[in-house]
């Protein structure tokens, strides 16, 4: 709930930002792409007995991401501006490994690990389509001419898909869900002109309360955390 409140608050600030007084304003469009990293996540499967459950934990290869945004910049003073934008993003990461842990829960107070094994031939793709409303501050760097430090946050929604997860056998997970999330972003920009800038950013992104159901019919709620390193261009108009 605290994460939801944060996302809603950030989105509200972004939507209200056009009312800010500014010396100069202009619209802009930006495109960025780069590398994404997903933190390990997992899901529950049927272990074959009433007292045992299976947990598949997945590690991922580095993937790719891309984002397109349109927004508006407000010059607060000569060395500082605020930007608000709406961004559509996409990322995809392939499964690197699946580890199956079987736990005996016949004694609910003392669950016991029965076995742990790496599944052969891991398969599966995690894809995310995101829509964020964001607010950024941009402060000129005195030590580097034409460069600025970027910091910001945003909130919105995402569709998360775990597609055709398997390990040397039939598919055990193939599901998707739409939920809310937020991001925290920092980086720097280099201004080629007054309205054209190159950007390099790091983003932490969290998508909350994703409800996923395995092929066995077992479901759970989880959070998908990810890191995104992106570079691109922003053009004013």
Coordinates of C-alpha atoms in Angstrom, one line a residue:
X1 CA 0.0 0.0 0.0
X2 CA 2.9 2.4 0.7
X3 CA 4.3 1.7 -2.7
X4 CA 0.9 2.3 -4.3
X5 CA 0.6 5.6 -2.4
X6 CA 4.0 6.7 -3.6
X7 CA 3.2 5.9 -7.3
X8 CA -0.1 7.8 -7.0
X9 CA 1.6 10.8 -5.4
X10 CA 4.3 11.0 -8.0
X11 CA 1.7 10.7 -10.8
X12 CA -0.4 13.5 -9.2
X13 CA 2.6 15.8 -9.0
X14 CA 3.5 15.1 -12.6
X15 CA 0.0 15.9 -13.8
X16 CA -0.1 19.1 -11.7
X17 CA 3.3 20.3 -12.9
X18 CA 2.0 22.2 -16.0
X19 CA 0.8 24.8 -13.5
X20 CA 4.3 25.7 -12.4
X21 CA 5.5 29.2 -13.2
X22 CA 8.4 29.1 -15.6
X23 CA 10.5 31.5 -17.5
X24 CA 10.6 29.4 -20.6
X25 CA 8.9 26.2 -21.6
X26 CA 8.8 23.8 -24.5
X27 CA 7.6 20.3 -25.5
X28 CA 10.0 17.5 -26.2
X29 CA 10.1 13.9 -27.3
X30 CA 12.8 11.4 -26.2
X31 CA 13.9 7.9 -27.1
X32 CA 16.1 5.7 -25.0
X33 CA 17.3 2.1 -25.1
X34 CA 19.8 -0.1 -23.3
X35 CA 20.3 -3.1 -21.0
X36 CA 18.0 -4.5 -18.4
X37 CA 18.6 -6.8 -15.4
X38 CA 15.9 -8.6 -13.6
X39 CA 16.3 -9.7 -10.0
X40 CA 15.7 -13.4 -9.3
X41 CA 12.0 -14.3 -8.9
X42 CA 10.1 -17.5 -8.6
X43 CA 6.7 -19.3 -8.5
X44 CA 5.1 -22.3 -6.9
X45 CA 4.4 -25.6 -8.6
X46 CA 2.8 -28.9 -7.6
X47 CA 5.4 -31.3 -6.1
X48 CA 3.2 -34.3 -6.5
X49 CA 2.1 -34.9 -2.8
X50 CA -0.3 -33.2 -0.5
X51 CA 2.4 -32.3 2.0
X52 CA 5.1 -31.0 -0.4
X53 CA 5.4 -27.9 -2.5
X54 CA 7.8 -27.0 -5.2
X55 CA 9.4 -23.6 -5.8
X56 CA 11.0 -22.7 -9.1
X57 CA 13.6 -19.9 -8.7
X58 CA 14.7 -18.2 -11.9
X59 CA 17.8 -16.3 -12.8
X60 CA 17.9 -14.2 -16.0
X61 CA 20.4 -13.2 -18.7
X62 CA 20.8 -9.4 -19.3
X63 CA 18.1 -8.2 -21.6
X64 CA 17.2 -5.1 -23.6
X65 CA 14.8 -2.2 -23.1
X66 CA 13.5 0.7 -25.0
X67 CA 11.3 3.7 -24.1
X68 CA 9.6 6.5 -25.9
X69 CA 8.4 9.6 -24.0
X70 CA 6.7 12.9 -24.7
X71 CA 6.7 15.7 -22.2
X72 CA 7.2 19.4 -21.3
X73 CA 10.2 21.2 -19.9
X74 CA 9.9 24.1 -17.5
X75 CA 13.0 26.4 -16.9
X76 CA 12.9 27.4 -13.3
X77 CA 16.2 29.3 -13.4
X78 CA 19.2 29.5 -15.7
X79 CA 20.9 26.3 -14.3
X80 CA 17.8 24.2 -13.2
X81 CA 14.7 22.9 -14.9
X82 CA 11.8 20.5 -14.2
X83 CA 10.4 18.1 -16.8
X84 CA 7.2 16.1 -16.8
X85 CA 6.5 13.3 -19.3
X86 CA 4.5 10.3 -20.2
X87 CA 6.6 7.3 -21.2
X88 CA 5.9 3.9 -22.8
X89 CA 8.5 1.3 -22.3
X90 CA 9.3 -2.3 -23.2
X91 CA 11.9 -4.8 -21.8
X92 CA 12.6 -8.5 -22.4
X93 CA 14.9 -10.9 -20.5
X94 CA 15.5 -14.6 -21.2
X95 CA 15.7 -17.2 -18.4
X96 CA 19.2 -18.2 -17.6
X97 CA 18.5 -21.0 -15.1
X98 CA 15.6 -22.6 -13.1
X99 CA 16.2 -24.1 -9.7
X100 CA 13.5 -26.4 -8.3
X101 CA 13.3 -26.7 -4.5
X102 CA 10.9 -29.2 -3.0
X103 CA 9.8 -28.5 0.6
X104 CA 8.0 -30.9 2.9
X105 CA 5.4 -29.1 5.0
X106 CA 3.9 -32.0 6.9
X107 CA 5.1 -30.1 10.0
X108 CA 4.0 -26.5 9.3
X109 CA 6.2 -25.3 12.1
X110 CA 9.4 -26.9 10.7
X111 CA 9.3 -27.1 6.9
X112 CA 12.1 -29.3 5.5
X113 CA 13.9 -29.1 2.2
X114 CA 13.6 -32.4 0.4
X115 CA 15.6 -31.7 -2.7
X116 CA 17.1 -28.9 -4.7
X117 CA 18.0 -29.3 -8.4
X118 CA 18.8 -27.2 -11.5
X119 CA 16.4 -27.9 -14.3
X120 CA 18.0 -28.7 -17.6
X121 CA 17.5 -26.6 -20.8
X122 CA 15.9 -23.6 -19.1
X123 CA 13.5 -21.7 -21.2
X124 CA 11.2 -18.7 -20.7
X125 CA 10.9 -15.0 -21.4
X126 CA 10.0 -12.2 -19.0
X127 CA 8.6 -9.2 -20.8
X128 CA 7.3 -5.9 -19.4
X129 CA 5.3 -3.2 -21.1
X130 CA 5.1 -0.1 -18.9
X131 CA 3.4 3.3 -18.9
X132 CA 4.7 5.9 -16.5
X133 CA 4.0 9.5 -15.7
X134 CA 7.3 11.0 -14.4
X135 CA 8.8 14.1 -12.9
X136 CA 12.5 15.0 -13.4
X137 CA 14.8 17.7 -12.1
X138 CA 17.8 18.7 -14.1
X139 CA 20.7 20.7 -12.6
X140 CA 23.6 22.0 -14.6
X141 CA 27.1 20.7 -13.7
X142 CA 29.5 23.5 -13.1
X143 CA 32.6 21.3 -13.7
X144 CA 31.4 20.0 -17.1
X145 CA 30.2 22.6 -19.6
X146 CA 26.8 21.8 -21.3
X147 CA 26.2 18.8 -19.0
X148 CA 23.4 18.3 -16.3
X149 CA 22.6 15.9 -13.5
X150 CA 19.2 14.2 -13.8
X151 CA 17.1 12.9 -10.9
X152 CA 13.5 11.9 -11.0
X153 CA 10.7 9.4 -10.2
X154 CA 7.5 8.2 -11.8
X155 CA 4.5 6.0 -11.2
X156 CA 2.1 4.1 -13.4
X157 CA 1.2 0.6 -14.6
X158 CA 2.7 -2.4 -16.3
X159 CA 1.9 -5.7 -18.0
X160 CA 4.3 -8.4 -16.9
X161 CA 4.4 -11.7 -18.8
X162 CA 6.2 -14.9 -17.9
X163 CA 6.1 -16.8 -21.2
X164 CA 6.6 -20.6 -21.7
X165 CA 8.8 -21.3 -18.6
X166 CA 10.1 -24.8 -18.7
X167 CA 13.2 -26.9 -17.9
X168 CA 13.7 -30.0 -20.0
X169 CA 10.0 -30.8 -19.9
X170 CA 6.5 -29.4 -20.3
X171 CA 5.8 -25.7 -19.7
X172 CA 5.2 -25.0 -16.0
X173 CA 4.5 -21.3 -16.2
X174 CA 2.8 -19.2 -18.9
X175 CA 0.9 -16.3 -17.5
X176 CA 0.7 -12.5 -17.3
X177 CA -0.8 -9.8 -15.2
X178 CA -1.4 -6.0 -15.1
X179 CA -0.5 -4.1 -12.0
X180 CA 1.0 -0.8 -10.7
X181 CA 4.6 0.2 -10.1
X182 CA 7.1 3.0 -9.8
X183 CA 10.7 3.9 -10.9
X184 CA 13.5 6.0 -9.5
X185 CA 15.9 7.4 -12.1
X186 CA 19.2 9.2 -12.1
X187 CA 21.9 10.0 -14.7
X188 CA 23.2 12.9 -16.8
X189 CA 22.6 14.7 -20.0
X190 CA 24.8 16.5 -22.4
X191 CA 23.2 19.5 -24.3
X192 CA 24.0 19.7 -28.0
X193 CA 21.8 22.7 -28.4
X194 CA 19.2 24.5 -26.2
X195 CA 16.6 21.9 -27.1
X196 CA 18.6 18.8 -28.1
X197 CA 20.3 16.6 -25.5
X198 CA 21.9 13.3 -25.2
X199 CA 21.0 11.2 -22.1
X200 CA 22.5 8.4 -20.1
X201 CA 20.5 7.1 -17.1
X202 CA 20.2 4.4 -14.5
X203 CA 16.7 3.3 -13.4
X204 CA 15.4 1.1 -10.6
X205 CA 12.0 -0.2 -11.3
X206 CA 9.5 -2.1 -9.1
X207 CA 6.2 -3.6 -10.3
X208 CA 4.1 -4.5 -7.3
X209 CA 1.6 -7.3 -6.5
X210 CA 1.9 -9.3 -9.7
X211 CA -0.6 -12.2 -9.6
X212 CA 0.7 -15.2 -11.5
X213 CA -0.7 -18.7 -11.8
X214 CA 1.4 -21.7 -12.8
X215 CA 0.2 -24.4 -15.2
X216 CA -0.5 -26.5 -12.1
X217 CA -3.1 -23.9 -11.0
X218 CA -1.1 -22.6 -8.0
X219 CA -1.0 -18.8 -7.8
X220 CA 0.8 -16.2 -5.7
X221 CA 1.5 -12.5 -5.6
X222 CA 5.0 -11.2 -6.1
X223 CA 7.1 -8.1 -6.9
X224 CA 9.3 -7.8 -10.0
X225 CA 12.4 -5.7 -9.4
X226 CA 14.7 -4.6 -12.2
X227 CA 17.6 -2.4 -13.1
X228 CA 17.8 -0.5 -16.4
X229 CA 20.8 1.2 -18.0
X230 CA 19.7 3.4 -20.9
X231 CA 21.0 6.0 -23.3
X232 CA 19.2 8.1 -25.9
X233 CA 18.3 11.5 -27.2
X234 CA 15.8 14.2 -26.2
X235 CA 14.6 16.8 -28.8
X236 CA 12.5 19.9 -28.0
X237 CA 9.9 21.3 -30.3

